[in-house]
Amino acid sequence: MPETTWWKRGIVYQIYPRSFQDSNGDGISDLNGIRQRLDYLAWLGINAIWISPIFPSPMADFGYDVADYCGIDPIFGTLEDFERLIEEAHAKGLKLILDFVPNHTSDQHPWFKESRSSRTNPNRDWYLWRDAKPDGSPPNNWISNFGGPAWEWDEATGQYYYHAFLKEQPDLNWRNSDIRKAMYNALRFWLDRGVDGFRVDVIWHLIKHAEFRDNPHNPAFQTSQAEINRFIQVYSADQPEVHEVVSEMRGVLEEYPERVLIGEIYLPLERLVTYYGKDLSGAHLPFNFQLIQTAWNARTIAALINEYEAALPEGGWPNWVLGNHDQPRIGARIGPQQARVAAMLLLTLRGTPTMYYGDEIGIGKVEIPPEAAQDPWEKNEPGLDLGRDPERTPMHWDGSAQGGFTSGKPWLPLDPHFRSCHVEGLRDDPASILMLYRHLIELRRQHLALSVGGYTQVSAEGDVLAYERQHGSERFLVALNLGHEPHTLPFPAGTKGRVVLSTVPDRSEEPIEAQVVLRADEGLIIALGI
Ligand code: NOJ
């Protein structure tokens, strides 16, 4: 695959479809709302939109419980709205990636209704049904990712079914070839409509151990953690046979030109990179969540970048994710000043960056009062700070009521700072985080060195992380101060440089010689040899 392929050079922008722009006043964003904001996305400069699930769903897990893989939930609009969205996105040069949720369906999916109707139903084997142990208890010790046992008893047919997430999300049996065919046809349904790729939900979960062995206890488990951590997920996910499924999905995408397969995978690096598949026959981009999971520290991040680069299979294309709808926002985690440094890091690393909507306007920590909580995980395991509502609050477009998000009552409260942090206002402020994002994106698009160029670590001492990116004769030094004190970095003797962008504005064009003086919380991109 040449390095000019769109998904290698481009930037992916995730939209949580309930929270971007409401067009009909029901307090929930929709496809027509997203369509109204395409000009903004084109102005921002991103290349591809990934939209979390928009398929018909009872919304027990806000769309990750799919009741029909080939339709649009009326909350979001119609298939015609979708067709209009994709047509207009493409006309503006934007790719569109959908979220595919193959591990489980909704318990309201007709397949599951059939499957649970009797033990002899032809769809029985499409899900994971097992007998109780002789004492009536579940078949093994597997825990749901949202807490509680992962097995639900079905009185009518006298068996348990397995659900890695909510009981309303029964897991499919990916060892069954009929399910594979049905799901691949669902992929083709959207590919035929021009979809440019898929982000595949919990792809490492698809195959479970054939004998459903008990998972081993986790000796490091603490009761302050989510219950799923009680056991180490040795047998419930990441089984060798999953790679066959991933490469089959890849095969379906390859029936069409230039499509991308992205896998959602939370695994340690050495396991994660196996999802590129044998001879790169797996996912194009197994999502790399390391920046989300690693302490915000120059040495740790430098080590992680090196470890990741070294672990990549030959030809495997890197990628970096800074936030998503399941993780605390970067601004909430490291504060507003460092969130700017994080933006520079994300957009100057080698590999495809994925941004999360709202990070570009600096949405920070949003407190959700208990009575406003929506997330089923928060409801299942309250008090452990697991809830994902804070990172799913509506986008702020202007200073009007509800930030221009809706004319009705938003499904989640907005960040109370929305009146001073919205697209319309930040666009007029050259020093804003939004304009920083836009400049970073513009630079990355202009200079191959910053997207597909080589990466060389220059320094990782104290709070400073510095690296060089190069492509042909183009060279940039990226120097990031991850701390709140100024730092000085020696500059290679005989080299000249020029600041092209600072996270703290007002230094552009400044010549650099002998040393780089970084102010507190400052990141710099310096063009070298100029
Ligand atoms: C991962 C998704 O990102 C998350 O939001 C969802 O709850 C689970 N998979 C279950 O589909």
Tab-separated table of C-alpha atoms in Angstrom, residues 87-509:
chain	number	residue	atom	x	y	z
A	87	GLU	CA	-22.687	12.041	-0.854
A	88	GLU	CA	-22.091	15.496	0.619
A	89	ALA	CA	-19.152	14.303	2.719
A	90	HIS	CA	-17.507	12.836	-0.369
A	91	ALA	CA	-18.186	16.011	-2.334
A	92	LYS	CA	-16.226	17.891	0.330
A	93	GLY	CA	-13.350	15.405	0.194
A	94	LEU	CA	-14.267	13.714	3.464
A	95	LYS	CA	-14.247	9.943	3.876
A	96	LEU	CA	-16.859	8.236	6.015
A	97	ILE	CA	-16.124	5.312	8.327
A	98	LEU	CA	-18.892	3.401	10.097
A	99	ASP	CA	-18.787	1.501	13.369
A	100	PHE	CA	-19.381	-2.202	12.901
A	101	VAL	CA	-20.443	-4.148	16.004
A	102	PRO	CA	-19.995	-7.840	15.180
A	103	ASN	CA	-19.315	-9.359	18.607
A	104	HIS	CA	-22.884	-9.068	19.853
A	105	THR	CA	-26.319	-7.975	18.765
A	106	SER	CA	-29.180	-6.491	20.703
A	107	ASP	CA	-31.400	-9.039	22.445
A	108	GLN	CA	-34.103	-7.471	20.240
A	109	HIS	CA	-32.361	-8.497	17.017
A	110	PRO	CA	-34.594	-10.937	15.087
A	111	TRP	CA	-31.679	-13.418	15.041
A	112	PHE	CA	-31.618	-13.539	18.831
A	113	LYS	CA	-35.390	-13.695	19.106
A	114	GLU	CA	-35.251	-16.739	16.831
A	115	SER	CA	-32.285	-18.211	18.654
A	116	ARG	CA	-33.909	-18.016	22.067
A	117	SER	CA	-37.272	-19.293	20.812
A	118	SER	CA	-36.275	-22.973	21.092
A	119	ARG	CA	-33.260	-25.239	21.370
A	120	THR	CA	-33.935	-26.601	17.913
A	121	ASN	CA	-34.357	-23.287	16.133
A	122	PRO	CA	-31.966	-23.053	13.138
A	123	ASN	CA	-30.535	-19.843	14.651
A	124	ARG	CA	-29.867	-21.435	18.055
A	125	ASP	CA	-26.168	-21.882	17.270
A	126	TRP	CA	-25.769	-18.261	16.140
A	127	TYR	CA	-25.338	-17.318	19.808
A	128	LEU	CA	-23.443	-18.923	22.679
A	129	TRP	CA	-25.816	-21.168	24.612
A	130	ARG	CA	-24.512	-23.505	27.331
A	131	ASP	CA	-25.997	-25.767	29.983
A	132	ALA	CA	-25.852	-24.824	33.647
A	133	LYS	CA	-23.408	-26.636	35.922
A	134	PRO	CA	-25.057	-29.487	37.892
A	135	ASP	CA	-25.721	-27.046	40.776
A	136	GLY	CA	-27.499	-24.676	38.394
A	137	SER	CA	-24.701	-22.097	38.352
A	138	PRO	CA	-23.304	-20.533	35.127
A	139	PRO	CA	-21.042	-22.627	32.872
A	140	ASN	CA	-17.859	-20.766	33.882
A	141	ASN	CA	-16.545	-17.802	35.872
A	142	TRP	CA	-16.556	-15.207	33.086
A	143	ILE	CA	-17.588	-11.702	34.113
A	144	SER	CA	-19.378	-9.110	32.001
A	145	ASN	CA	-17.306	-6.074	31.044
A	146	PHE	CA	-20.034	-3.986	32.647
A	147	GLY	CA	-19.978	-5.988	35.905
A	148	GLY	CA	-21.831	-9.074	37.126
A	149	PRO	CA	-21.845	-12.544	35.572
A	150	ALA	CA	-21.499	-12.787	31.803
A	151	TRP	CA	-24.150	-15.528	31.631
A	152	GLU	CA	-27.888	-14.954	31.601
A	153	TRP	CA	-30.308	-17.763	32.371
A	154	ASP	CA	-33.099	-18.318	29.862
A	155	GLU	CA	-35.986	-19.919	31.702
A	156	ALA	CA	-37.931	-20.945	28.600
A	157	THR	CA	-35.188	-23.034	27.001
A	158	GLY	CA	-33.274	-23.954	30.168
A	159	GLN	CA	-29.813	-22.746	29.109
A	160	TYR	CA	-27.521	-19.816	29.746
A	161	TYR	CA	-26.404	-17.408	27.019
A	162	TYR	CA	-23.127	-15.532	27.087
A	163	HIS	CA	-22.848	-11.732	26.948
A	164	ALA	CA	-19.470	-10.014	27.261
A	165	PHE	CA	-21.291	-6.712	27.864
A	166	LEU	CA	-24.929	-6.121	28.932
A	167	LYS	CA	-27.408	-8.969	29.093
A	168	GLU	CA	-29.202	-7.030	26.345
A	169	GLN	CA	-26.102	-7.639	24.167
A	170	PRO	CA	-25.841	-11.420	23.599
A	171	ASP	CA	-22.564	-12.514	21.975
A	172	LEU	CA	-22.669	-14.057	18.524
A	173	ASN	CA	-21.023	-17.387	17.777
A	174	TRP	CA	-18.309	-16.516	15.259
A	175	ARG	CA	-17.373	-20.188	14.900
A	176	ASN	CA	-20.629	-20.573	12.965
A	177	SER	CA	-20.113	-20.049	9.224
A	178	ASP	CA	-23.687	-18.799	8.629
A	179	ILE	CA	-23.164	-15.912	11.010
A	180	ARG	CA	-19.986	-14.999	9.205
A	181	LYS	CA	-21.780	-14.930	5.858
A	182	ALA	CA	-24.621	-12.808	7.253
A	183	MET	CA	-22.207	-10.324	8.799
A	184	TYR	CA	-20.021	-10.049	5.705
A	185	ASN	CA	-23.140	-9.278	3.692
A	186	ALA	CA	-23.964	-6.531	6.179
A	187	LEU	CA	-20.511	-5.062	5.511
A	188	ARG	CA	-21.178	-5.225	1.767
A	189	PHE	CA	-24.525	-3.465	2.277
A	190	TRP	CA	-22.666	-0.358	3.511
A	191	LEU	CA	-19.667	-0.724	1.205
A	192	ASP	CA	-22.079	-0.722	-1.738
A	193	ARG	CA	-23.349	2.619	-0.431
A	194	GLY	CA	-19.858	4.076	-0.584
A	195	VAL	CA	-18.727	3.719	3.035
A	196	ASP	CA	-14.932	4.089	3.138
A	197	GLY	CA	-14.232	1.662	5.940
A	198	PHE	CA	-15.163	0.341	9.357
A	199	ARG	CA	-14.044	0.673	12.907
A	200	VAL	CA	-14.800	-2.797	14.253
A	201	ASP	CA	-16.019	-2.928	17.830
A	202	VAL	CA	-14.114	-5.216	20.287
A	203	ILE	CA	-12.657	-7.214	17.412
A	204	TRP	CA	-10.390	-9.188	19.769
A	205	HIS	CA	-13.468	-10.588	21.512
A	206	LEU	CA	-14.976	-12.344	18.512
A	207	ILE	CA	-13.700	-15.843	19.252
A	208	LYS	CA	-13.778	-17.410	22.710
A	209	HIS	CA	-11.898	-20.514	23.840
A	210	ALA	CA	-13.604	-23.563	22.329
A	211	GLU	CA	-13.970	-25.240	25.752
A	212	PHE	CA	-15.032	-22.106	27.631
A	213	ARG	CA	-12.404	-22.614	30.340
A	214	ASP	CA	-12.489	-20.583	33.557
A	215	ASN	CA	-10.373	-17.430	33.444
A	216	PRO	CA	-7.588	-17.299	36.062
A	217	HIS	CA	-7.907	-14.992	39.084
A	218	ASN	CA	-6.087	-11.671	38.896
A	219	PRO	CA	-3.920	-11.425	42.027
A	220	ALA	CA	-3.570	-7.647	41.532
A	221	PHE	CA	-7.341	-7.012	41.563
A	222	GLN	CA	-8.571	-4.248	43.878
A	223	THR	CA	-12.182	-3.585	44.758
A	224	SER	CA	-11.826	0.010	43.532
A	225	GLN	CA	-11.544	-1.437	40.005
A	226	ALA	CA	-14.267	-2.579	37.632
A	227	GLU	CA	-15.319	-6.135	38.417
A	228	ILE	CA	-14.117	-7.446	35.036
A	229	ASN	CA	-10.571	-7.077	36.421
A	230	ARG	CA	-11.210	-9.805	38.993
A	231	PHE	CA	-10.063	-12.316	36.373
A	232	ILE	CA	-7.450	-12.224	33.650
A	233	GLN	CA	-9.198	-12.532	30.295
A	234	VAL	CA	-7.162	-15.472	29.040
A	235	TYR	CA	-9.951	-17.588	27.562
A	236	SER	CA	-12.780	-15.128	26.899
A	237	ALA	CA	-10.974	-13.104	24.200
A	238	ASP	CA	-7.879	-12.866	21.961
A	239	GLN	CA	-7.936	-16.482	20.809
A	240	PRO	CA	-5.684	-17.514	17.890
A	241	GLU	CA	-8.651	-18.359	15.629
A	242	VAL	CA	-9.819	-14.730	15.698
A	243	HIS	CA	-7.195	-13.815	13.115
A	244	GLU	CA	-8.920	-15.924	10.503
A	245	VAL	CA	-12.094	-13.872	11.029
A	246	VAL	CA	-10.223	-10.568	10.849
A	247	SER	CA	-8.573	-11.543	7.576
A	248	GLU	CA	-11.936	-12.641	6.163
A	249	MET	CA	-13.351	-9.208	7.008
A	250	ARG	CA	-10.336	-7.644	5.375
A	251	GLY	CA	-11.042	-9.805	2.323
A	252	VAL	CA	-14.565	-8.381	2.120
A	253	LEU	CA	-13.206	-4.832	2.222
A	254	GLU	CA	-10.722	-5.696	-0.499
A	255	GLU	CA	-13.593	-6.467	-2.853
A	256	TYR	CA	-13.792	-2.649	-2.974
A	257	PRO	CA	-10.989	-0.156	-3.672
A	258	GLU	CA	-9.192	1.787	-0.930
A	259	ARG	CA	-11.320	0.807	2.063
A	260	VAL	CA	-9.890	0.760	5.593
A	261	LEU	CA	-10.345	-1.789	8.368
A	262	ILE	CA	-9.740	-0.434	11.865
A	263	GLY	CA	-9.911	-2.759	14.854
A	264	GLU	CA	-10.804	-1.718	18.392
A	265	ILE	CA	-8.339	-3.654	20.537
A	266	TYR	CA	-7.353	-3.093	24.152
A	267	LEU	CA	-4.351	-5.397	24.547
A	268	PRO	CA	-0.678	-5.020	25.459
A	269	LEU	CA	1.501	-3.952	22.508
A	270	GLU	CA	2.935	-7.362	21.696
A	271	ARG	CA	-0.602	-8.799	21.398
A	272	LEU	CA	-2.025	-5.722	19.695
A	273	VAL	CA	0.373	-5.903	16.751
A	274	THR	CA	-0.657	-9.482	15.965
A	275	TYR	CA	-3.899	-7.950	14.643
A	276	TYR	CA	-2.051	-6.669	11.576
A	277	GLY	CA	-2.344	-10.342	10.694
A	278	LYS	CA	-0.028	-12.812	9.009
A	279	ASP	CA	1.619	-11.020	6.079
A	280	LEU	CA	-0.487	-7.961	6.921
A	281	SER	CA	-3.713	-9.766	6.067
A	282	GLY	CA	-5.512	-8.431	9.168
A	283	ALA	CA	-6.632	-4.950	10.205
A	284	HIS	CA	-4.992	-2.005	8.418
A	285	LEU	CA	-5.054	-0.140	11.702
A	286	PRO	CA	-5.363	-2.021	14.980
A	287	PHE	CA	-6.226	0.966	17.174
A	288	ASN	CA	-3.307	1.979	19.370
A	289	PHE	CA	-4.668	3.334	22.666
A	290	GLN	CA	-1.290	3.587	24.377
A	291	LEU	CA	-1.375	7.395	24.654
A	292	ILE	CA	-4.654	7.127	26.534
A	293	GLN	CA	-3.328	4.516	28.909
A	294	THR	CA	0.196	5.820	29.566
A	295	ALA	CA	1.186	8.258	32.324
A	296	TRP	CA	1.724	11.775	30.977
A	297	ASN	CA	5.477	11.735	31.341
A	298	ALA	CA	8.164	12.476	28.722
A	299	ARG	CA	10.309	9.422	29.398
A	300	THR	CA	7.396	7.007	29.563
A	301	ILE	CA	5.888	8.331	26.347
A	302	ALA	CA	9.239	8.267	24.544
A	303	ALA	CA	9.767	4.656	25.629
A	304	LEU	CA	6.277	3.766	24.501
A	305	ILE	CA	6.778	5.303	21.046
A	306	ASN	CA	10.022	3.326	20.649
A	307	GLU	CA	8.416	0.137	21.892
A	308	TYR	CA	5.471	0.553	19.523
A	309	GLU	CA	7.659	1.367	16.515
A	310	ALA	CA	9.836	-1.659	17.280
A	311	ALA	CA	6.847	-3.979	17.713
A	312	LEU	CA	5.220	-3.074	14.375
A	313	PRO	CA	5.458	-5.803	11.761
A	314	GLU	CA	7.305	-4.869	8.610
A	315	GLY	CA	4.990	-2.708	6.522
A	316	GLY	CA	2.489	-2.357	9.372
A	317	TRP	CA	1.259	1.228	9.491
A	318	PRO	CA	1.201	2.911	12.939
A	319	ASN	CA	-1.697	4.880	14.398
A	320	TRP	CA	-2.363	6.903	17.537
A	321	VAL	CA	-5.580	7.673	19.411
A	322	LEU	CA	-5.910	10.429	22.009
A	323	GLY	CA	-9.507	10.052	23.072
A	324	ASN	CA	-12.778	8.274	22.430
A	325	HIS	CA	-16.282	7.834	23.805
A	326	ASP	CA	-15.117	5.265	26.390
A	327	GLN	CA	-12.213	7.174	27.956
A	328	PRO	CA	-11.903	10.331	30.053
A	329	ARG	CA	-11.224	13.324	27.806
A	330	ILE	CA	-7.594	14.352	27.398
A	331	GLY	CA	-8.434	17.845	28.718
A	332	ALA	CA	-9.960	16.307	31.848
A	333	ARG	CA	-6.956	14.048	32.357
A	334	ILE	CA	-4.024	16.442	31.906
A	335	GLY	CA	-5.583	19.925	32.036
A	336	PRO	CA	-6.081	22.607	29.376
A	337	GLN	CA	-2.444	23.644	28.883
A	338	GLN	CA	-1.119	20.127	28.437
A	339	ALA	CA	-4.097	19.255	26.220
A	340	ARG	CA	-2.523	21.636	23.691
A	341	VAL	CA	0.803	19.831	23.959
A	342	ALA	CA	-1.055	16.534	23.528
A	343	ALA	CA	-2.614	17.866	20.310
A	344	MET	CA	0.866	18.638	18.980
A	345	LEU	CA	2.071	15.181	19.949
A	346	LEU	CA	-0.880	13.404	18.323
A	347	LEU	CA	-0.579	15.382	15.096
A	348	THR	CA	3.187	15.080	14.684
A	349	LEU	CA	3.686	11.385	15.405
A	350	ARG	CA	4.315	8.868	12.638
A	351	GLY	CA	1.058	7.138	11.812
A	352	THR	CA	-2.623	7.892	11.421
A	353	PRO	CA	-4.023	10.103	14.208
A	354	THR	CA	-7.587	9.689	15.493
A	355	MET	CA	-9.105	12.738	17.166
A	356	TYR	CA	-12.232	12.778	19.284
A	357	TYR	CA	-14.919	15.443	18.637
A	358	GLY	CA	-14.846	18.253	21.189
A	359	ASP	CA	-11.192	17.836	22.112
A	360	GLU	CA	-10.409	20.501	19.533
A	361	ILE	CA	-12.462	23.058	21.483
A	362	GLY	CA	-10.936	21.966	24.769
A	363	ILE	CA	-13.912	20.308	26.453
A	364	GLY	CA	-12.564	19.368	29.861
A	365	LYS	CA	-13.906	17.586	32.887
A	366	VAL	CA	-17.704	17.619	32.865
A	367	GLU	CA	-19.403	16.559	36.076
A	368	ILE	CA	-22.588	14.581	35.467
A	369	PRO	CA	-25.034	14.771	38.393
A	370	PRO	CA	-26.147	11.250	39.395
A	371	GLU	CA	-29.728	11.948	38.313
A	372	ALA	CA	-28.494	12.822	34.782
A	373	ALA	CA	-26.420	9.633	34.397
A	374	GLN	CA	-27.138	7.690	31.200
A	375	ASP	CA	-24.300	5.212	30.790
A	376	PRO	CA	-25.359	1.625	31.628
A	377	TRP	CA	-21.870	0.853	32.988
A	378	GLU	CA	-22.186	3.708	35.509
A	379	LYS	CA	-25.614	2.367	36.479
A	380	ASN	CA	-24.305	-1.207	36.889
A	381	GLU	CA	-21.196	-0.312	38.844
A	382	PRO	CA	-21.855	3.085	40.447
A	383	GLY	CA	-19.328	4.966	42.548
A	384	LEU	CA	-16.176	3.649	40.857
A	385	ASP	CA	-15.852	6.555	38.428
A	386	LEU	CA	-16.349	4.221	35.478
A	387	GLY	CA	-19.167	6.197	33.853
A	388	ARG	CA	-18.558	7.318	30.263
A	389	ASP	CA	-21.104	10.150	30.185
A	390	PRO	CA	-18.497	12.876	30.907
A	391	GLU	CA	-16.788	12.246	27.549
A	392	ARG	CA	-20.069	12.057	25.638
A	393	THR	CA	-21.516	15.515	26.338
A	394	PRO	CA	-22.752	17.671	23.431
A	395	MET	CA	-20.517	19.708	21.140
A	396	HIS	CA	-20.558	23.505	21.605
A	397	TRP	CA	-21.091	25.493	18.441
A	398	ASP	CA	-21.941	29.001	19.649
A	399	GLY	CA	-22.799	31.023	22.741
A	400	SER	CA	-26.570	30.566	22.497
A	401	ALA	CA	-28.671	28.398	24.801
A	402	GLN	CA	-27.370	24.784	24.736
A	403	GLY	CA	-24.381	25.975	22.711
A	404	GLY	CA	-26.299	25.731	19.451
A	405	PHE	CA	-26.375	21.959	19.870
A	406	THR	CA	-30.132	21.627	20.172
A	407	SER	CA	-33.279	23.697	20.450
A	408	GLY	CA	-34.595	21.120	22.918
A	409	LYS	CA	-33.280	19.526	26.107
A	410	PRO	CA	-29.898	17.888	25.485
A	411	TRP	CA	-29.716	14.191	26.342
A	412	LEU	CA	-26.667	14.918	28.523
A	413	PRO	CA	-25.813	18.250	30.152
A	414	LEU	CA	-23.275	20.470	28.376
A	415	ASP	CA	-19.925	21.405	29.885
A	416	PRO	CA	-20.909	24.421	32.049
A	417	HIS	CA	-18.092	26.415	30.371
A	418	PHE	CA	-19.754	26.110	26.991
A	419	ARG	CA	-20.501	29.832	26.705
A	420	SER	CA	-16.788	30.657	26.677
A	421	CYS	CA	-15.657	27.585	24.744
A	422	HIS	CA	-17.468	27.155	21.450
A	423	VAL	CA	-16.529	26.887	17.802
A	424	GLU	CA	-17.844	30.315	16.799
A	425	GLY	CA	-15.873	32.143	19.497
A	426	LEU	CA	-12.689	30.101	19.258
A	427	ARG	CA	-12.513	30.544	15.493
A	428	ASP	CA	-12.064	34.282	16.045
A	429	ASP	CA	-9.271	33.837	18.566
A	430	PRO	CA	-5.900	33.055	16.966
A	431	ALA	CA	-4.596	31.868	20.356
A	432	SER	CA	-7.395	29.308	20.896
A	433	ILE	CA	-6.965	25.559	21.083
A	434	LEU	CA	-9.256	25.251	18.052
A	435	MET	CA	-6.934	27.380	15.929
A	436	LEU	CA	-3.975	25.412	17.245
A	437	TYR	CA	-5.622	22.187	16.079
A	438	ARG	CA	-6.370	23.734	12.719
A	439	HIS	CA	-2.766	24.896	12.231
A	440	LEU	CA	-1.415	21.522	13.310
A	441	ILE	CA	-3.690	19.759	10.848
A	442	GLU	CA	-2.770	22.186	8.077
A	443	LEU	CA	0.949	21.666	8.709
A	444	ARG	CA	0.539	17.924	8.770
A	445	ARG	CA	-1.315	18.034	5.479
A	446	GLN	CA	1.318	20.284	3.906
A	447	HIS	CA	4.399	18.358	4.992
A	448	LEU	CA	4.832	14.658	4.380
A	449	ALA	CA	7.620	14.694	6.984
A	450	LEU	CA	4.968	15.192	9.677
A	451	SER	CA	2.643	12.417	8.535
A	452	VAL	CA	4.480	9.635	6.743
A	453	GLY	CA	8.058	10.772	7.408
A	454	GLY	CA	10.618	8.978	9.568
A	455	TYR	CA	10.677	9.351	13.347
A	456	THR	CA	13.884	9.741	15.361
A	457	GLN	CA	13.943	10.385	19.071
A	458	VAL	CA	16.168	13.322	19.999
A	459	SER	CA	15.707	13.571	23.728
A	460	ALA	CA	13.508	12.379	26.581
A	461	GLU	CA	14.828	13.955	29.740
A	462	GLY	CA	12.918	15.439	32.629
A	463	ASP	CA	9.721	16.855	31.206
A	464	VAL	CA	10.951	17.297	27.652
A	465	LEU	CA	10.228	14.961	24.795
A	466	ALA	CA	11.866	15.893	21.493
A	467	TYR	CA	11.925	14.063	18.183
A	468	GLU	CA	12.721	14.669	14.587
A	469	ARG	CA	10.476	13.914	11.622
A	470	GLN	CA	12.001	13.764	8.177
A	471	HIS	CA	10.983	13.087	4.608
A	472	GLY	CA	13.304	13.752	1.668
A	473	SER	CA	15.067	17.011	2.431
A	474	GLU	CA	12.362	18.160	4.858
A	475	ARG	CA	13.166	17.963	8.574
A	476	PHE	CA	11.251	19.105	11.629
A	477	LEU	CA	12.154	19.051	15.290
A	478	VAL	CA	9.184	18.643	17.614
A	479	ALA	CA	10.024	19.683	21.177
A	480	LEU	CA	7.346	19.170	23.818
A	481	ASN	CA	7.455	20.381	27.401
A	482	LEU	CA	5.184	18.066	29.350
A	483	GLY	CA	5.763	20.006	32.548
A	484	HIS	CA	4.789	23.321	34.071
A	485	GLU	CA	8.339	24.765	34.333
A	486	PRO	CA	10.438	26.220	31.486
A	487	HIS	CA	13.158	23.972	30.032
A	488	THR	CA	16.064	24.408	27.672
A	489	LEU	CA	17.085	21.891	25.084
A	490	PRO	CA	20.485	22.009	23.354
A	491	PHE	CA	20.283	22.399	19.608
A	492	PRO	CA	22.642	20.420	17.344
A	493	ALA	CA	25.749	22.530	16.616
A	494	GLY	CA	25.803	24.095	13.178
A	495	THR	CA	22.054	23.553	12.657
A	496	LYS	CA	19.669	26.358	12.074
A	497	GLY	CA	15.979	26.263	12.716
A	498	ARG	CA	12.835	28.332	12.585
A	499	VAL	CA	9.741	28.002	14.745
A	500	VAL	CA	6.740	27.131	12.601
A	501	LEU	CA	4.230	26.595	15.387
A	502	SER	CA	4.014	26.895	19.154
A	503	THR	CA	1.236	25.620	21.394
A	504	VAL	CA	1.544	28.967	23.162
A	505	PRO	CA	1.238	31.377	20.254
A	506	ASP	CA	3.378	34.333	19.285
A	507	ARG	CA	6.700	32.681	18.387
A	508	SER	CA	6.237	31.833	14.769
A	509	GLU	CA	9.197	32.538	12.502
